[in-house]
PDB file of C-alpha atoms in Angstrom:
ATOM      1  CA  MET A   1       0.115   0.266   0.247  1.00  0.00           C
ATOM      2  CA  ASP A   2       1.270   3.359  -0.766  1.00  0.00           C
ATOM      3  CA  VAL A   3       1.292   6.570   1.043  1.00  0.00           C
ATOM      4  CA  ARG A   4      -1.873   8.053  -1.125  1.00  0.00           C
ATOM      5  CA  ASP A   5      -3.439   4.681  -0.630  1.00  0.00           C
ATOM      6  CA  GLY A   6      -2.636   4.669   3.113  1.00  0.00           C
ATOM      7  CA  VAL A   7      -4.316   7.812   3.522  1.00  0.00           C
ATOM      8  CA  ARG A   8      -7.487   7.545   1.582  1.00  0.00           C
ATOM      9  CA  CYS A   9      -7.963   4.478   4.000  1.00  0.00           C
ATOM     10  CA  CYS A  10      -7.701   6.497   7.099  1.00  0.00           C
ATOM     11  CA  LEU A  11     -10.092   8.928   5.809  1.00  0.00           C
ATOM     12  CA  GLU A  12     -12.706   6.285   4.589  1.00  0.00           C
ATOM     13  CA  LYS A  13     -12.391   5.200   7.874  1.00  0.00           C
ATOM     14  CA  GLU A  14     -13.049   8.344   9.653  1.00  0.00           C
ATOM     15  CA  VAL A  15     -15.956   8.854   7.462  1.00  0.00           C
ATOM     16  CA  CYS A  16     -17.371   5.706   8.675  1.00  0.00           C
ATOM     17  CA  ILE A  17     -17.182   7.151  12.109  1.00  0.00           C
ATOM     18  CA  VAL A  18     -19.013  10.275  11.177  1.00  0.00           C
ATOM     19  CA  ASP A  19     -21.711   8.660   9.196  1.00  0.00           C
ATOM     20  CA  GLU A  20     -22.326   6.242  12.052  1.00  0.00           C
ATOM     21  CA  SER A  21     -23.065   9.223  14.302  1.00  0.00           C
ATOM     22  CA  ALA A  22     -26.264  10.163  12.561  1.00  0.00           C
ATOM     23  CA  LEU A  23     -28.044   6.887  13.550  1.00  0.00           C
ATOM     24  CA  ASP A  24     -30.196   7.149  16.780  1.00  0.00           C
ATOM     25  CA  THR A  25     -28.327   5.430  19.826  1.00  0.00           C
ATOM     26  CA  GLU A  26     -29.583   3.421  22.179  1.00  0.00           C
ATOM     27  CA  SER A  27     -27.402   5.544  25.051  1.00  0.00           C
ATOM     28  CA  GLU A  28     -25.411   8.840  25.455  1.00  0.00           C
ATOM     29  CA  SER A  29     -21.830   6.404  25.779  1.00  0.00           C
ATOM     30  CA  GLU A  30     -23.162   5.184  22.467  1.00  0.00           C
ATOM     31  CA  GLU A  31     -23.141   8.121  20.897  1.00  0.00           C
ATOM     32  CA  TYR A  32     -19.521   9.287  22.719  1.00  0.00           C
ATOM     33  CA  GLU A  33     -17.708   5.844  20.906  1.00  0.00           C
ATOM     34  CA  GLU A  34     -19.061   7.774  17.509  1.00  0.00           C
ATOM     35  CA  SER A  35     -16.642  10.720  18.106  1.00  0.00           C
ATOM     36  CA  HIS A  36     -13.416  11.887  19.724  1.00  0.00           C
ATOM     37  CA  ILE A  37     -12.717   9.497  22.852  1.00  0.00           C
ATOM     38  CA  LEU A  38     -11.493  12.626  24.401  1.00  0.00           C
ATOM     39  CA  ARG A  39     -14.780  14.754  23.890  1.00  0.00           C
ATOM     40  CA  THR A  40     -16.184  14.662  27.862  1.00  0.00           C
ATOM     41  CA  GLN A  41     -12.317  16.487  28.340  1.00  0.00           C
ATOM     42  CA  VAL A  42     -12.370  18.417  25.297  1.00  0.00           C
ATOM     43  CA  THR A  43     -16.022  19.480  26.039  1.00  0.00           C
ATOM     44  CA  THR A  44     -15.539  20.619  29.607  1.00  0.00           C
ATOM     45  CA  GLN A  45     -11.979  22.387  29.131  1.00  0.00           C
ATOM     46  CA  THR A  46     -13.177  24.625  25.992  1.00  0.00           C
ATOM     47  CA  ASN A  47     -15.996  25.319  27.907  1.00  0.00           C
ATOM     48  CA  ASP A  48     -14.176  26.050  30.796  1.00  0.00           C
ATOM     49  CA  PHE A  49     -12.001  28.395  29.071  1.00  0.00           C
ATOM     50  CA  ILE A  50     -14.750  29.943  26.719  1.00  0.00           C
ATOM     51  CA  LEU A  51     -17.054  30.913  29.893  1.00  0.00           C
ATOM     52  CA  SER A  52     -14.029  32.062  31.903  1.00  0.00           C
ATOM     53  CA  HIS A  53     -13.261  34.738  29.318  1.00  0.00           C
ATOM     54  CA  TRP A  54     -15.398  35.358  26.674  1.00  0.00           C
ATOM     55  CA  PRO A  55     -17.650  38.864  27.807  1.00  0.00           C
ATOM     56  CA  PHE A  56     -20.896  37.279  27.249  1.00  0.00           C
ATOM     57  CA  GLU A  57     -23.959  39.618  27.637  1.00  0.00           C
ATOM     58  CA  ASN A  58     -25.766  37.994  29.826  1.00  0.00           C
ATOM     59  CA  ASP A  59     -26.653  34.496  30.957  1.00  0.00           C
ATOM     60  CA  ALA A  60     -29.180  33.725  28.122  1.00  0.00           C
ATOM     61  CA  ALA A  61     -26.109  34.690  25.608  1.00  0.00           C
ATOM     62  CA  ARG A  62     -23.527  31.958  27.715  1.00  0.00           C
ATOM     63  CA  ASN A  63     -26.455  29.592  28.044  1.00  0.00           C
ATOM     64  CA  ALA A  64     -27.204  29.655  23.689  1.00  0.00           C
ATOM     65  CA  TYR A  65     -23.647  28.869  23.581  1.00  0.00           C
ATOM     66  CA  LEU A  66     -23.482  26.314  25.518  1.00  0.00           C
ATOM     67  CA  ASP A  67     -26.647  24.254  24.113  1.00  0.00           C
ATOM     68  CA  ARG A  68     -24.992  24.393  20.573  1.00  0.00           C
ATOM     69  CA  ASP A  69     -22.555  22.303  22.135  1.00  0.00           C
ATOM     70  CA  LEU A  70     -19.391  23.323  19.633  1.00  0.00           C
ATOM     71  CA  ALA A  71     -16.441  21.103  21.119  1.00  0.00           C
ATOM     72  CA  GLY A  72     -19.010  18.350  20.937  1.00  0.00           C
ATOM     73  CA  LEU A  73     -19.532  18.998  17.061  1.00  0.00           C
ATOM     74  CA  ALA A  74     -15.595  19.502  16.874  1.00  0.00           C
ATOM     75  CA  CYS A  75     -15.277  16.160  17.994  1.00  0.00           C
ATOM     76  CA  LEU A  76     -17.975  14.581  15.799  1.00  0.00           C
ATOM     77  CA  CYS A  77     -15.985  16.341  12.581  1.00  0.00           C
ATOM     78  CA  PHE A  78     -13.042  15.249  13.724  1.00  0.00           C
ATOM     79  CA  PRO A  79     -12.825  11.643  15.809  1.00  0.00           C
ATOM     80  CA  PHE A  80      -9.413  10.912  14.505  1.00  0.00           C
ATOM     81  CA  ALA A  81      -7.844  13.809  15.330  1.00  0.00           C
ATOM     82  CA  LEU A  82      -4.579  13.985  17.274  1.00  0.00           C
ATOM     83  CA  ASP A  83      -5.151  13.985  21.203  1.00  0.00           C
ATOM     84  CA  GLU A  84      -3.071  17.542  21.546  1.00  0.00           C
ATOM     85  CA  ARG A  85      -4.963  19.057  18.773  1.00  0.00           C
ATOM     86  CA  ILE A  86      -8.397  18.285  19.141  1.00  0.00           C
ATOM     87  CA  HIS A  87      -8.882  20.642  21.977  1.00  0.00           C
ATOM     88  CA  LEU A  88      -7.610  23.558  19.794  1.00  0.00           C
ATOM     89  CA  ILE A  89      -9.824  22.632  17.187  1.00  0.00           C
ATOM     90  CA  ALA A  90     -12.785  22.387  19.846  1.00  0.00           C
ATOM     91  CA  ARG A  91     -11.616  26.426  20.323  1.00  0.00           C
ATOM     92  CA  LEU A  92     -11.453  27.583  17.644  1.00  0.00           C
ATOM     93  CA  PHE A  93     -15.168  26.241  16.574  1.00  0.00           C
ATOM     94  CA  SER A  94     -16.216  27.888  20.135  1.00  0.00           C
ATOM     95  CA  ILE A  95     -14.415  31.523  18.876  1.00  0.00           C
ATOM     96  CA  VAL A  96     -14.991  31.418  15.151  1.00  0.00           C
ATOM     97  CA  TYR A  97     -18.548  31.415  16.270  1.00  0.00           C
ATOM     98  CA  LEU A  98     -18.889  33.633  18.769  1.00  0.00           C
ATOM     99  CA  LEU A  99     -17.181  36.311  16.385  1.00  0.00           C
ATOM    100  CA  GLY A 100     -19.446  35.325  13.852  1.00  0.00           C
ATOM    101  CA  GLU A 101     -22.616  36.162  16.568  1.00  0.00           C
ATOM    102  CA  ILE A 102     -20.989  39.407  17.019  1.00  0.00           C
ATOM    103  CA  ILE A 103     -20.348  40.348  13.373  1.00  0.00           C
ATOM    104  CA  SER A 104     -23.495  39.337  12.170  1.00  0.00           C
ATOM    105  CA  GLU A 105     -25.308  41.552  14.656  1.00  0.00           C
ATOM    106  CA  LEU A 106     -23.346  44.919  13.300  1.00  0.00           C
ATOM    107  CA  ASP A 107     -24.055  47.504  10.596  1.00  0.00           C
ATOM    108  CA  ASP A 108     -22.133  46.732   6.938  1.00  0.00           C
ATOM    109  CA  ASP A 109     -19.332  49.394   8.049  1.00  0.00           C
ATOM    110  CA  ASP A 110     -18.902  48.051  11.629  1.00  0.00           C
ATOM    111  CA  ALA A 111     -18.899  44.888  10.507  1.00  0.00           C
ATOM    112  CA  GLU A 112     -16.153  45.721   7.658  1.00  0.00           C
ATOM    113  CA  GLU A 113     -14.119  47.372  10.328  1.00  0.00           C
ATOM    114  CA  CYS A 114     -14.758  44.763  12.876  1.00  0.00           C
ATOM    115  CA  LEU A 115     -13.489  42.255  10.722  1.00  0.00           C
ATOM    116  CA  GLY A 116     -10.551  44.448   9.563  1.00  0.00           C
ATOM    117  CA  SER A 117      -8.974  44.784  13.161  1.00  0.00           C
ATOM    118  CA  LEU A 118      -9.305  41.202  13.235  1.00  0.00           C
ATOM    119  CA  LYS A 119      -6.795  40.364  10.461  1.00  0.00           C
ATOM    120  CA  GLN A 120      -4.610  43.142  11.463  1.00  0.00           C
ATOM    121  CA  ALA A 121      -4.468  41.517  15.131  1.00  0.00           C
ATOM    122  CA  VAL A 122      -3.674  38.144  14.137  1.00  0.00           C
ATOM    123  CA  LYS A 123      -0.714  39.512  11.550  1.00  0.00           C
ATOM    124  CA  GLY A 124       0.780  41.152  14.924  1.00  0.00           C
ATOM    125  CA  TYR A 125      -0.514  44.772  14.793  1.00  0.00           C
ATOM    126  CA  TRP A 126      -2.210  44.253  17.928  1.00  0.00           C
ATOM    127  CA  ALA A 127      -0.769  45.496  21.664  1.00  0.00           C
ATOM    128  CA  ASN A 128      -4.126  45.895  23.827  1.00  0.00           C
ATOM    129  CA  ARG A 129      -4.703  42.720  25.241  1.00  0.00           C
ATOM    130  CA  THR A 130      -8.288  44.013  27.254  1.00  0.00           C
ATOM    131  CA  GLN A 131     -10.369  42.695  24.417  1.00  0.00           C
ATOM    132  CA  ALA A 132     -11.024  39.015  24.545  1.00  0.00           C
ATOM    133  CA  GLU A 133     -12.413  38.396  21.737  1.00  0.00           C
ATOM    134  CA  VAL A 134      -9.331  39.471  19.855  1.00  0.00           C
ATOM    135  CA  TRP A 135      -6.298  37.837  22.007  1.00  0.00           C
ATOM    136  CA  MET A 136      -8.279  34.203  22.261  1.00  0.00           C
ATOM    137  CA  LEU A 137      -8.149  34.565  18.278  1.00  0.00           C
ATOM    138  CA  CYS A 138      -4.728  35.619  17.958  1.00  0.00           C
ATOM    139  CA  ASP A 139      -3.505  33.411  20.757  1.00  0.00           C
ATOM    140  CA  LEU A 140      -5.055  30.164  18.780  1.00  0.00           C
ATOM    141  CA  PHE A 141      -3.622  30.405  15.968  1.00  0.00           C
ATOM    142  CA  ASP A 142      -0.207  31.074  17.618  1.00  0.00           C
ATOM    143  CA  GLU A 143      -1.109  27.557  19.054  1.00  0.00           C
ATOM    144  CA  ILE A 144      -2.166  25.982  16.047  1.00  0.00           C
ATOM    145  CA  ARG A 145       1.265  27.660  14.033  1.00  0.00           C
ATOM    146  CA  SER A 146       3.400  25.831  16.948  1.00  0.00           C
ATOM    147  CA  HIS A 147       2.372  22.476  15.833  1.00  0.00           C
ATOM    148  CA  GLU A 148       2.045  23.042  12.036  1.00  0.00           C
ATOM    149  CA  TYR A 149       3.419  26.227  10.945  1.00  0.00           C
ATOM    150  CA  LEU A 150       2.925  25.869   7.560  1.00  0.00           C
ATOM    151  CA  MET A 151      -1.080  24.534   7.490  1.00  0.00           C
ATOM    152  CA  VAL A 152      -1.889  27.308  10.050  1.00  0.00           C
ATOM    153  CA  ASP A 153      -2.440  30.043   7.169  1.00  0.00           C
ATOM    154  CA  ASP A 154      -4.919  28.103   5.167  1.00  0.00           C
ATOM    155  CA  ILE A 155      -6.952  27.883   8.395  1.00  0.00           C
ATOM    156  CA  ILE A 156      -6.574  31.465   9.349  1.00  0.00           C
ATOM    157  CA  GLU A 157      -7.263  32.234   5.044  1.00  0.00           C
ATOM    158  CA  ALA A 158     -10.609  30.188   5.542  1.00  0.00           C
ATOM    159  CA  THR A 159     -11.576  31.649   9.300  1.00  0.00           C
ATOM    160  CA  TRP A 160     -11.655  34.946   7.472  1.00  0.00           C
ATOM    161  CA  LYS A 161     -14.187  33.604   4.549  1.00  0.00           C
ATOM    162  CA  TYR A 162     -16.741  32.010   6.968  1.00  0.00           C
ATOM    163  CA  LEU A 163     -16.566  35.612   8.744  1.00  0.00           C
ATOM    164  CA  GLY A 164     -17.034  37.545   5.157  1.00  0.00           C
ATOM    165  CA  LEU A 165     -19.591  34.865   4.957  1.00  0.00           C
ATOM    166  CA  ARG A 166     -21.769  36.191   8.154  1.00  0.00           C
ATOM    167  CA  THR A 167     -21.217  39.923   6.750  1.00  0.00           C
ATOM    168  CA  VAL A 168     -22.440  39.322   3.597  1.00  0.00           C
ATOM    169  CA  ARG A 169     -25.536  37.397   4.676  1.00  0.00           C
ATOM    170  CA  ARG A 170     -26.286  39.365   7.216  1.00  0.00           C
ATOM    171  CA  GLY A 171     -28.727  41.631   5.473  1.00  0.00           C
ATOM    172  CA  ARG A 172     -30.661  38.398   3.691  1.00  0.00           C
ATOM    173  CA  GLN A 173     -31.914  36.912   6.870  1.00  0.00           C
ATOM    174  CA  THR A 174     -35.699  37.608   6.307  1.00  0.00           C
ATOM    175  CA  LYS A 175     -35.519  36.035   3.106  1.00  0.00           C
ATOM    176  CA  ARG A 176     -36.465  32.180   3.462  1.00  0.00           C
ATOM    177  CA  GLU A 177     -34.532  31.179   0.356  1.00  0.00           C
ATOM    178  CA  ASP A 178     -31.447  33.035   1.540  1.00  0.00           C
ATOM    179  CA  ARG A 179     -31.011  31.844   5.132  1.00  0.00           C
ATOM    180  CA  PRO A 180     -27.595  31.398   6.271  1.00  0.00           C
ATOM    181  CA  PRO A 181     -27.054  27.902   6.510  1.00  0.00           C
ATOM    182  CA  GLY A 182     -26.538  26.487  10.367  1.00  0.00           C
ATOM    183  CA  PHE A 183     -22.752  26.638  11.532  1.00  0.00           C
ATOM    184  CA  HIS A 184     -21.502  23.259  10.337  1.00  0.00           C
ATOM    185  CA  GLY A 185     -23.081  24.347   7.073  1.00  0.00           C
ATOM    186  CA  ALA A 186     -21.191  27.551   6.817  1.00  0.00           C
ATOM    187  CA  PHE A 187     -17.888  26.220   8.054  1.00  0.00           C
ATOM    188  CA  VAL A 188     -18.277  23.854   4.752  1.00  0.00           C
ATOM    189  CA  GLU A 189     -18.881  26.768   2.620  1.00  0.00           C
ATOM    190  CA  ALA A 190     -15.971  29.032   3.648  1.00  0.00           C
ATOM    191  CA  GLY A 191     -13.784  25.916   3.024  1.00  0.00           C
ATOM    192  CA  VAL A 192     -12.819  25.288   6.663  1.00  0.00           C
ATOM    193  CA  LEU A 193     -12.729  21.548   7.088  1.00  0.00           C
ATOM    194  CA  LEU A 194      -9.888  20.824   4.445  1.00  0.00           C
ATOM    195  CA  PRO A 195      -6.988  22.969   6.248  1.00  0.00           C
ATOM    196  CA  LEU A 196      -8.647  21.634  10.138  1.00  0.00           C
ATOM    197  CA  HIS A 197      -8.733  18.052   8.681  1.00  0.00           C
ATOM    198  CA  ARG A 198      -5.208  18.437   7.770  1.00  0.00           C
ATOM    199  CA  PHE A 199      -4.640  19.846  10.837  1.00  0.00           C
ATOM    200  CA  ALA A 200      -6.198  17.491  13.016  1.00  0.00           C
ATOM    201  CA  THR A 201      -4.342  14.806  11.146  1.00  0.00           C
ATOM    202  CA  GLY A 202      -1.126  15.970  10.647  1.00  0.00           C
ATOM    203  CA  HIS A 203      -1.543  14.354   6.995  1.00  0.00           C
ATOM    204  CA  MET A 204      -1.461  16.740   3.791  1.00  0.00           C
ATOM    205  CA  VAL A 205      -4.385  15.363   2.030  1.00  0.00           C
ATOM    206  CA  ASP A 206      -5.679  16.597  -1.039  1.00  0.00           C
ATOM    207  CA  GLU A 207      -8.842  18.369  -1.800  1.00  0.00           C
ATOM    208  CA  GLU A 208     -10.164  15.491  -4.024  1.00  0.00           C
ATOM    209  CA  GLU A 209      -9.492  12.738  -1.567  1.00  0.00           C
ATOM    210  CA  PHE A 210     -11.020  14.759   1.345  1.00  0.00           C
ATOM    211  CA  ASN A 211     -14.137  15.384  -1.016  1.00  0.00           C
ATOM    212  CA  TYR A 212     -14.059  11.681  -2.280  1.00  0.00           C
ATOM    213  CA  ALA A 213     -13.515   9.958   1.433  1.00  0.00           C
ATOM    214  CA  ASN A 214     -16.032  12.795   3.576  1.00  0.00           C
ATOM    215  CA  PRO A 215     -19.389  12.879   1.982  1.00  0.00           C
ATOM    216  CA  ARG A 216     -21.039  13.148   5.137  1.00  0.00           C
ATOM    217  CA  LEU A 217     -18.861  15.602   6.604  1.00  0.00           C
ATOM    218  CA  LEU A 218     -19.430  17.813   3.498  1.00  0.00           C
ATOM    219  CA  SER A 219     -22.971  17.594   3.939  1.00  0.00           C
ATOM    220  CA  GLY A 220     -23.082  19.922   6.617  1.00  0.00           C
ATOM    221  CA  ASN A 221     -24.967  17.583   8.813  1.00  0.00           C
ATOM    222  CA  VAL A 222     -22.835  16.013  11.068  1.00  0.00           C
ATOM    223  CA  GLY A 223     -24.553  16.598  14.735  1.00  0.00           C
ATOM    224  CA  SER A 224     -27.692  17.827  13.367  1.00  0.00           C
TER     225      SER A 224
END
């Protein structure tokens, strides 16, 4: 078996696990077996970190975030992620989702300014660490970079695309046919999942192989 066949075999195993997550399960323990083995630990650590630092407006906003179970979704999407990386992916799901929610509430000019400020901050042009939304994102990308220097730029660019979609779609939410997809679906549309898969597994799989092996993941229905 050559390297390409080996990577494809690994990917096919991963999509089988994700596909099975759509089935009704008899118990919570069975559901957890179909996601990353560290799901409970990762979920607790991620939520504790977010709740400790993110400036939620009120308890309702905190509860809405928790109800999303974004760390759990990350573990469902990447059940074979390296143990030392899955918590970073779960944190990225959470932070990027929350930033998208902020941007979706801003008017056009403010949304573009917010996105521009985030881009400058990630490039290193930000000295003020009093804004948690900013330093949490910057620190996250720095941690990802410490694991995979060559992969982080693709993750960052896909993140900007996702946040840009939140900006573009904001004014069209009242039209039924133009309602934005769910968070996972928007991640698929923005192309976030391929660079995250590469980071999660450490394999530089190409787009064709990734798409072939992950129809369920790319359907946007994982965890729904």
